[in-house]
Coordinates of C-alpha atoms and ligand atoms in Angstrom, one line a residue:
X14 CA 0.0 0.0 -0.2
X15 CA 1.7 3.5 -0.9
X16 CA 2.1 5.7 2.2
X17 CA -0.1 7.9 3.7
X18 CA -1.1 10.6 3.0
X19 CA -1.2 13.9 5.2
X20 CA -4.5 14.3 6.4
X21 CA -4.7 18.4 6.4
X22 CA -3.2 17.8 3.2
X23 CA -6.4 14.9 2.5
X24 CA -8.8 17.4 3.2
X25 CA -7.2 20.4 1.7
X26 CA -7.2 22.7 4.5
X27 CA -4.8 24.3 6.6
X28 CA -2.6 23.2 10.0
X29 CA -4.8 25.4 12.1
X30 CA -7.7 24.8 10.7
X31 CA -11.0 25.4 12.6
X32 CA -13.1 22.9 13.5
X33 CA -15.7 24.8 11.6
X34 CA -13.1 24.9 8.0
X35 CA -12.7 20.9 8.6
X36 CA -16.1 20.3 8.4
X37 CA -16.9 22.0 5.5
X38 CA -13.8 20.3 3.8
X39 CA -15.0 17.0 4.8
X40 CA -18.5 18.4 3.7
X41 CA -17.3 18.8 0.1
X42 CA -15.4 15.8 -0.2
X43 CA -18.0 13.6 1.4
X44 CA -20.2 14.9 -1.3
X45 CA -17.7 14.4 -4.8
X46 CA -16.9 11.2 -3.8
X47 CA -19.0 8.8 -1.9
X48 CA -20.3 5.5 -3.1
X49 CA -23.6 7.0 -3.1
X50 CA -23.0 9.1 -5.9
X51 CA -20.0 7.2 -8.1
X52 CA -21.1 4.1 -7.7
X53 CA -18.9 1.3 -9.0
X54 CA -16.0 3.4 -8.8
X55 CA -12.7 2.2 -7.0
X56 CA -10.8 5.5 -6.4
X57 CA -13.7 8.0 -5.7
X58 CA -14.1 5.1 -2.6
X59 CA -10.8 4.6 -1.7
X60 CA -11.4 8.9 -1.4
X61 CA -13.7 9.3 -0.2
X62 CA -12.2 6.8 2.5
X63 CA -9.5 8.6 2.7
X64 CA -11.1 11.3 3.8
X65 CA -13.4 10.1 6.3
X66 CA -10.0 9.0 7.6
X67 CA -9.0 12.1 8.0
X68 CA -11.8 13.8 9.3
X69 CA -12.2 11.1 11.8
X70 CA -8.7 12.1 12.8
X71 CA -9.0 15.8 12.5
X72 CA -12.6 17.0 14.6
X73 CA -11.3 14.8 17.0
X74 CA -9.2 16.7 20.1
X75 CA -7.0 13.9 21.5
X76 CA -6.3 12.2 17.3
X77 CA -5.6 15.8 16.2
X78 CA -3.4 16.7 19.0
X79 CA -1.5 13.1 19.0
X80 CA -1.1 13.3 15.1
X81 CA 0.1 17.0 15.4
X82 CA 2.5 16.0 17.3
X83 CA 3.6 12.6 16.4
X84 CA 2.0 12.6 12.5
X85 CA 0.6 8.6 11.4
X86 CA 2.6 6.9 14.2
X87 CA 1.1 9.0 16.9
X88 CA -2.3 7.2 16.0
X89 CA -1.7 3.5 16.5
X90 CA -4.1 1.7 14.3
X91 CA -6.7 3.6 15.8
X92 CA -7.2 6.2 12.8
X93 CA -9.9 5.9 10.7
X94 CA -13.7 5.1 10.9
X95 CA -15.5 1.3 10.4
X96 CA -16.9 0.2 6.7
X97 CA -17.1 -3.1 7.8
X98 CA -21.0 -2.1 8.0
X99 CA -20.9 -0.2 4.2
X100 CA -20.2 3.8 3.9
X101 CA -23.3 4.7 6.0
X102 CA -25.7 7.1 3.6
X103 CA -24.7 10.4 2.7
X104 CA -27.4 12.0 3.5
X105 CA -26.6 10.8 7.7
X106 CA -23.6 11.8 6.7
X107 CA -24.1 15.5 5.7
X108 CA -27.0 15.7 8.5
X109 CA -24.9 14.4 11.5
X110 CA -22.2 17.3 10.1
X111 CA -24.0 19.9 10.5
X112 CA -27.0 18.7 13.2
X113 CA -29.6 18.5 11.4
X114 CA -32.3 21.4 11.3
X115 CA -32.2 24.2 8.9
X116 CA -29.4 25.1 9.9
X117 CA -26.3 25.0 8.2
X118 CA -26.8 23.9 4.6
X119 CA -30.3 22.9 5.4
X120 CA -31.4 19.1 4.4
X121 CA -29.9 16.9 1.9
X122 CA -31.5 14.4 0.8
X123 CA -30.4 11.3 -2.4
X124 CA -28.0 12.6 -5.0
X125 CA -28.7 11.4 -8.6
X126 CA -31.7 12.3 -9.8
X127 CA -31.5 14.9 -12.8
X128 CA -33.7 17.3 -10.8
X129 CA -33.9 16.0 -7.7
X130 CA -34.0 13.1 -5.1
X131 CA -35.2 11.4 -1.9
X132 CA -33.2 9.4 0.2
X133 CA -35.0 8.9 3.4
X134 CA -34.8 11.9 4.7
X135 CA -35.6 15.9 2.7
X136 CA -35.4 16.7 -0.7
X137 CA -31.8 17.4 -2.4
X138 CA -31.9 19.4 -5.4
X139 CA -29.5 19.0 -8.2
X140 CA -28.9 22.0 -10.8
X141 CA -29.5 20.9 -14.3
X142 CA -26.1 20.6 -16.7
X143 CA -26.3 23.0 -19.3
X144 CA -24.8 22.1 -23.2
X145 CA -23.2 24.8 -25.3
X146 CA -21.5 24.8 -28.3
X147 CA -18.4 25.9 -29.6
X148 CA -17.6 26.5 -33.6
X149 CA -13.7 26.1 -33.4
X150 CA -11.2 26.6 -36.6
X151 CA -8.7 23.9 -37.3
X152 CA -6.2 26.9 -36.7
X153 CA -7.7 27.7 -33.4
X154 CA -7.4 23.4 -33.0
X155 CA -4.3 23.6 -33.6
X156 CA -3.5 25.3 -31.2
X157 CA -5.4 24.8 -28.2
X158 CA -7.9 28.4 -27.5
X159 CA -9.9 30.0 -25.5
X160 CA -13.7 31.7 -25.5
X161 CA -16.0 34.1 -23.4
X162 CA -19.3 31.5 -23.7
X163 CA -22.5 33.5 -22.9
X164 CA -24.7 31.3 -20.9
X165 CA -27.7 32.1 -18.8
X166 CA -28.0 29.9 -15.5
X167 CA -30.3 29.9 -12.2
X168 CA -28.0 31.1 -9.6
X169 CA -28.7 31.0 -6.0
X170 CA -31.2 34.3 -4.8
X171 CA -28.7 37.4 -3.8
X172 CA -32.0 38.6 -1.6
X173 CA -32.9 35.6 0.2
X174 CA -29.2 33.2 -1.0
X175 CA -30.3 30.8 -2.1
X176 CA -33.2 30.1 0.6
X177 CA -37.0 31.3 -0.8
X178 CA -37.5 33.5 2.0
X179 CA -35.8 37.1 3.5
X180 CA -35.5 36.0 6.9
X181 CA -34.9 32.1 8.5
X182 CA -38.0 32.7 11.0
X183 CA -40.5 33.2 7.4
X184 CA -39.1 29.1 6.8
X185 CA -40.6 27.0 8.7
X186 CA -40.5 23.0 9.8
X187 CA -43.6 21.8 7.8
X188 CA -46.1 20.5 10.6
X189 CA -47.5 17.8 8.7
X190 CA -44.6 15.8 8.3
X191 CA -41.9 17.1 11.3
X192 CA -39.5 18.0 8.5
X193 CA -39.0 14.8 7.1
X194 CA -40.4 15.1 3.5
X195 CA -42.9 12.5 4.1
X196 CA -46.0 11.4 5.5
X197 CA -45.8 7.3 6.9
X198 CA -48.8 5.3 6.9
X199 CA -49.1 2.7 9.1
X200 CA -51.9 0.1 7.7
X201 CA -54.0 -2.2 9.2
X202 CA -54.8 -6.2 7.5
X203 CA -55.7 -9.0 7.8
X204 CA -51.9 -10.2 6.9
X205 CA -50.4 -8.2 9.2
X206 CA -49.0 -4.1 9.4
X207 CA -47.4 -2.2 6.9
X208 CA -46.0 0.7 6.4
X209 CA -46.1 2.7 3.6
X210 CA -44.0 5.9 3.0
X211 CA -45.6 8.8 0.6
X212 CA -44.7 12.2 -0.1
X213 CA -45.7 15.2 1.8
X214 CA -48.2 17.0 -0.3
X215 CA -48.3 20.5 1.9
X216 CA -44.4 20.5 1.7
X217 CA -44.2 19.1 -1.4
X218 CA -41.1 16.6 0.1
X219 CA -39.1 19.4 0.9
X220 CA -39.5 19.2 5.0
X221 CA -40.3 23.0 5.5
X222 CA -42.7 25.5 4.5
X223 CA -41.6 28.9 3.2
X224 CA -44.7 31.2 5.2
X225 CA -43.1 34.6 3.3
X226 CA -41.9 33.8 0.1
X227 CA -39.0 35.7 -1.5
X228 CA -40.2 38.3 -3.8
X229 CA -37.5 38.9 -5.8
X230 CA -37.2 34.7 -6.6
X231 CA -41.0 33.9 -6.1
X232 CA -40.0 31.7 -3.7
X233 CA -38.0 29.1 -6.1
X234 CA -34.1 30.2 -4.3
X235 CA -33.0 30.5 -7.6
X236 CA -32.2 33.7 -10.4
X237 CA -32.0 33.5 -14.0
X238 CA -28.7 35.6 -15.0
X239 CA -26.8 35.3 -18.0
X240 CA -22.8 34.7 -16.8
X241 CA -19.8 34.9 -18.9
X242 CA -17.8 32.4 -19.1
X243 CA -14.4 31.1 -20.0
X244 CA -13.9 27.7 -21.0
X245 CA -10.6 26.9 -21.9
X246 CA -10.5 24.3 -25.4
X247 CA -7.3 22.6 -25.0
X248 CA -5.3 21.3 -28.7
X249 CA -5.9 18.9 -30.7
X250 CA -9.4 18.2 -29.8
X251 CA -12.1 17.0 -33.0
X252 CA -15.9 17.5 -33.5
X253 CA -18.6 16.1 -31.5
X254 CA -16.1 16.0 -28.5
X255 CA -17.4 17.0 -25.1
X256 CA -15.4 18.9 -22.7
X257 CA -16.8 18.8 -19.1
X258 CA -16.9 22.0 -16.0
X259 CA -17.7 20.5 -13.1
X260 CA -20.8 22.5 -11.2
X261 CA -20.7 25.3 -13.6
X262 CA -24.1 24.5 -14.6
X263 CA -27.5 25.0 -13.5
X264 CA -27.0 26.1 -10.1
X265 CA -29.7 24.0 -7.9
X266 CA -32.3 25.5 -4.8
X267 CA -31.7 24.6 -1.0
X268 CA -27.7 25.0 -1.2
X269 CA -28.2 21.3 -3.4
X270 CA -25.2 20.6 -6.3
X271 CA -24.5 22.2 -9.0
X272 CA -25.1 21.0 -12.5
X273 CA -22.0 20.7 -15.0
X274 CA -21.3 23.0 -18.1
X275 CA -21.1 21.0 -21.2
X276 CA -18.6 22.1 -23.8
X277 CA -19.4 20.0 -27.0
X278 CA -16.8 21.4 -30.2
X279 CA -18.1 21.8 -33.1
X280 CA -15.4 22.3 -36.4
X281 CA -16.0 24.9 -39.0
X282 CA -14.7 23.3 -42.5
X283 CA -11.9 23.9 -43.3
X284 CA -12.1 25.5 -47.2
X285 CA -8.5 24.4 -48.3
X286 CA -7.8 21.8 -45.4
X287 CA -9.1 18.2 -44.8
X288 CA -9.0 16.7 -41.4
X289 CA -8.1 13.2 -40.7
X290 CA -7.8 12.4 -37.6
X291 CA -4.5 14.1 -36.4
X292 CA -3.8 14.5 -39.7
X293 CA -4.4 17.0 -42.6
X294 CA -4.6 16.6 -46.4
X295 CA -4.0 19.2 -48.9
X296 CA -4.2 18.9 -52.3
X297 CA -2.2 21.0 -54.3
X298 CA -2.5 22.3 -58.0
X299 CA 0.9 22.4 -60.0
X300 CA 1.6 23.2 -63.9
X301 CA 3.2 20.2 -66.3
X302 CA 6.3 22.3 -67.0
X303 CA 6.2 22.9 -62.3
X304 CA 6.1 18.7 -62.3
X305 CA 8.2 18.1 -65.5
X306 CA 10.8 20.4 -64.0
X307 CA 10.9 21.1 -60.4
X308 CA 9.9 24.1 -58.3
X309 CA 9.2 25.0 -55.2
X310 CA 5.8 26.4 -54.0
X311 CA 4.2 27.5 -51.6
X312 CA 1.9 25.2 -48.7
X313 CA -0.4 27.1 -46.3
X314 CA 0.0 25.0 -43.3
X315 CA -1.7 25.8 -40.0
X316 CA 0.7 27.5 -38.5
X317 CA 2.0 29.4 -41.6
X318 CA 3.5 29.0 -45.3
X319 CA 5.7 26.9 -45.5
X320 CA 8.3 26.6 -49.3
X321 CA 7.6 22.8 -50.4
X322 CA 10.6 21.8 -53.7
X323 CA 8.5 19.9 -56.1
X324 CA 10.9 17.0 -57.5
X325 CA 11.3 17.0 -60.9
X326 CA 8.8 14.8 -62.5
X327 CA 6.1 14.6 -60.3
X328 CA 3.5 13.0 -61.2
X329 CA 0.5 14.0 -61.0
X330 CA -1.1 12.8 -57.7
X331 CA 2.1 11.9 -55.5
X332 CA 2.2 12.6 -51.9
X333 CA 4.4 14.6 -49.9
X334 CA 4.2 14.3 -45.6
X335 CA 5.6 18.4 -43.6
X336 CA 6.1 16.0 -40.4
X337 CA 4.5 17.6 -37.2
X338 CA 2.3 19.7 -39.1
X339 CA -0.9 18.1 -38.2
X340 CA -2.8 18.6 -35.1
X341 CA -1.3 17.5 -32.1
X342 CA -3.3 14.2 -29.7
X343 CA -5.3 15.9 -27.3
X344 CA -3.6 14.3 -24.4
X345 CA -1.4 15.2 -25.8
X346 CA 1.7 12.9 -26.4
X347 CA 2.3 13.2 -30.1
X348 CA 1.5 15.2 -33.5
X349 CA -0.2 14.2 -36.9
X350 CA 1.9 15.1 -40.7
X351 CA 0.4 17.3 -42.8
X352 CA 0.2 15.3 -46.7
X353 CA 0.4 17.4 -49.7
X354 CA -1.2 16.0 -53.1
X355 CA -0.3 17.6 -55.9
X356 CA -2.8 17.5 -59.4
X357 CA -1.1 18.2 -62.2
X358 CA -3.0 21.1 -64.2
X359 CA -3.4 19.7 -68.3
X360 CA -4.6 23.1 -69.1
X361 CA -7.9 22.3 -71.7
X362 CA -7.2 25.1 -74.5
X363 CA -3.9 25.7 -75.8
X364 CA -2.5 28.4 -78.3
X365 CA -1.2 27.5 -82.4
X366 CA 2.1 28.1 -80.9
X367 CA 1.6 26.4 -77.5
X368 CA 0.0 23.5 -80.0
X369 CA 2.9 23.7 -82.6
X370 CA 5.5 23.6 -78.8
X371 CA 3.1 20.5 -78.1
X372 CA 3.6 17.8 -81.3
X373 CA 7.3 18.7 -81.4
X374 CA 7.0 17.2 -77.4
X375 CA 4.5 14.7 -78.4
X376 CA 7.1 12.6 -80.9
X377 CA 10.2 13.1 -78.0
X378 CA 11.1 9.9 -76.5
X379 CA 11.0 11.3 -73.6
X380 CA 6.9 12.0 -73.5
X381 CA 5.8 8.9 -74.2
X382 CA 4.9 6.7 -71.2
X383 CA 7.2 4.7 -69.6
X384 CA 6.5 3.5 -66.3
X385 CA 9.4 1.8 -64.6
X386 CA 8.4 -1.1 -61.6
X387 CA 8.5 2.2 -59.0
X388 CA 6.4 3.9 -61.3
X389 CA 3.7 0.8 -61.6
X390 CA 3.9 0.8 -57.8
X391 CA 3.0 4.6 -57.0
X392 CA -0.2 3.6 -59.9
X393 CA -1.0 0.5 -58.0
X394 CA -1.0 2.8 -55.0
X395 CA -3.2 5.7 -56.4
X396 CA -5.7 3.0 -57.9
X397 CA -6.3 0.8 -54.4
X398 CA -7.3 4.6 -53.1
X399 CA -10.1 4.4 -55.1
Ligands
ZN422 ZN1 -43.9 18.1 5.3
ZN423 ZN1 -34.9 34.8 -3.5

């Protein structure tokens, strides 16, 4: 097993963090990594365990003092909660952290639903994701870029801090369900006693009712706001790829969990350059004299123009490779190439004089097709491309 990480580092707090700061840090980690939220994700589970252990020690005066003095050795194996009975309900963990009721962060319930979900207690809300398209040129994709994106999202109402009422005295525990959000019904029948739970009608399962709703947000706790988000787009992205900015989507009511901002890449087709994976393909049309006698031609790559040599005797359809002039891979390993395909332009109209020259050339031995073995294999390759 790897060496244990420093508990303060695990929670991301300083050595002189207050109990409240430690609580808050653990709450953040628990929401992020709890197995309820990451089913089947072993890495997240390990992170959750690590955070729970760190919190177990740092939230206990005795253990923290020992840890501060002697490090991990000072705890002599007594660190960390026991997970043999499962990880516990995230809802319960969060409630324990903040003493229940409606102080602190209010009621947290389950996670996972698109809008809200209940897990045994009150409702927790999850903000919806926002999906935006970003159109990028190949030049932008080659270098990576930053884009300012306009979005309109739900944010906590500034007048009531997202609570739906300006004064906390205007938020009351629901009298019907006593704050649980659920109504218990016990039915006695011939087969015995059946207990059923249903969502409380009076509070809509929230466990609390707002008696005097905030005017700004009509009690929803959220307002619509236009915002500009700067998005960093790495080099090498492809059309249809989706980048996720966690927590940058809609905020949720009652300090729930923010949705994500999903950025979908749209590649604007380049007028001259075709993309194939990380390679680029450019077709250069050259003249008959250039193909016959050789020349230097200009090739527009994404990072500028380059002079490229056309060898004397270049066949129409032949391809040269400009190494490293393609696109970088999005994970940063390696770069594609640019392939330049030469097409020889055959004139369609000739002057009398040009015709005379062509007729003379036609009699010349050099102009009679006489492909070598090498040429033949090149023509075969061309044929296979179609
Ligand atoms: Zn109720
Ligand atoms: Zn409000």
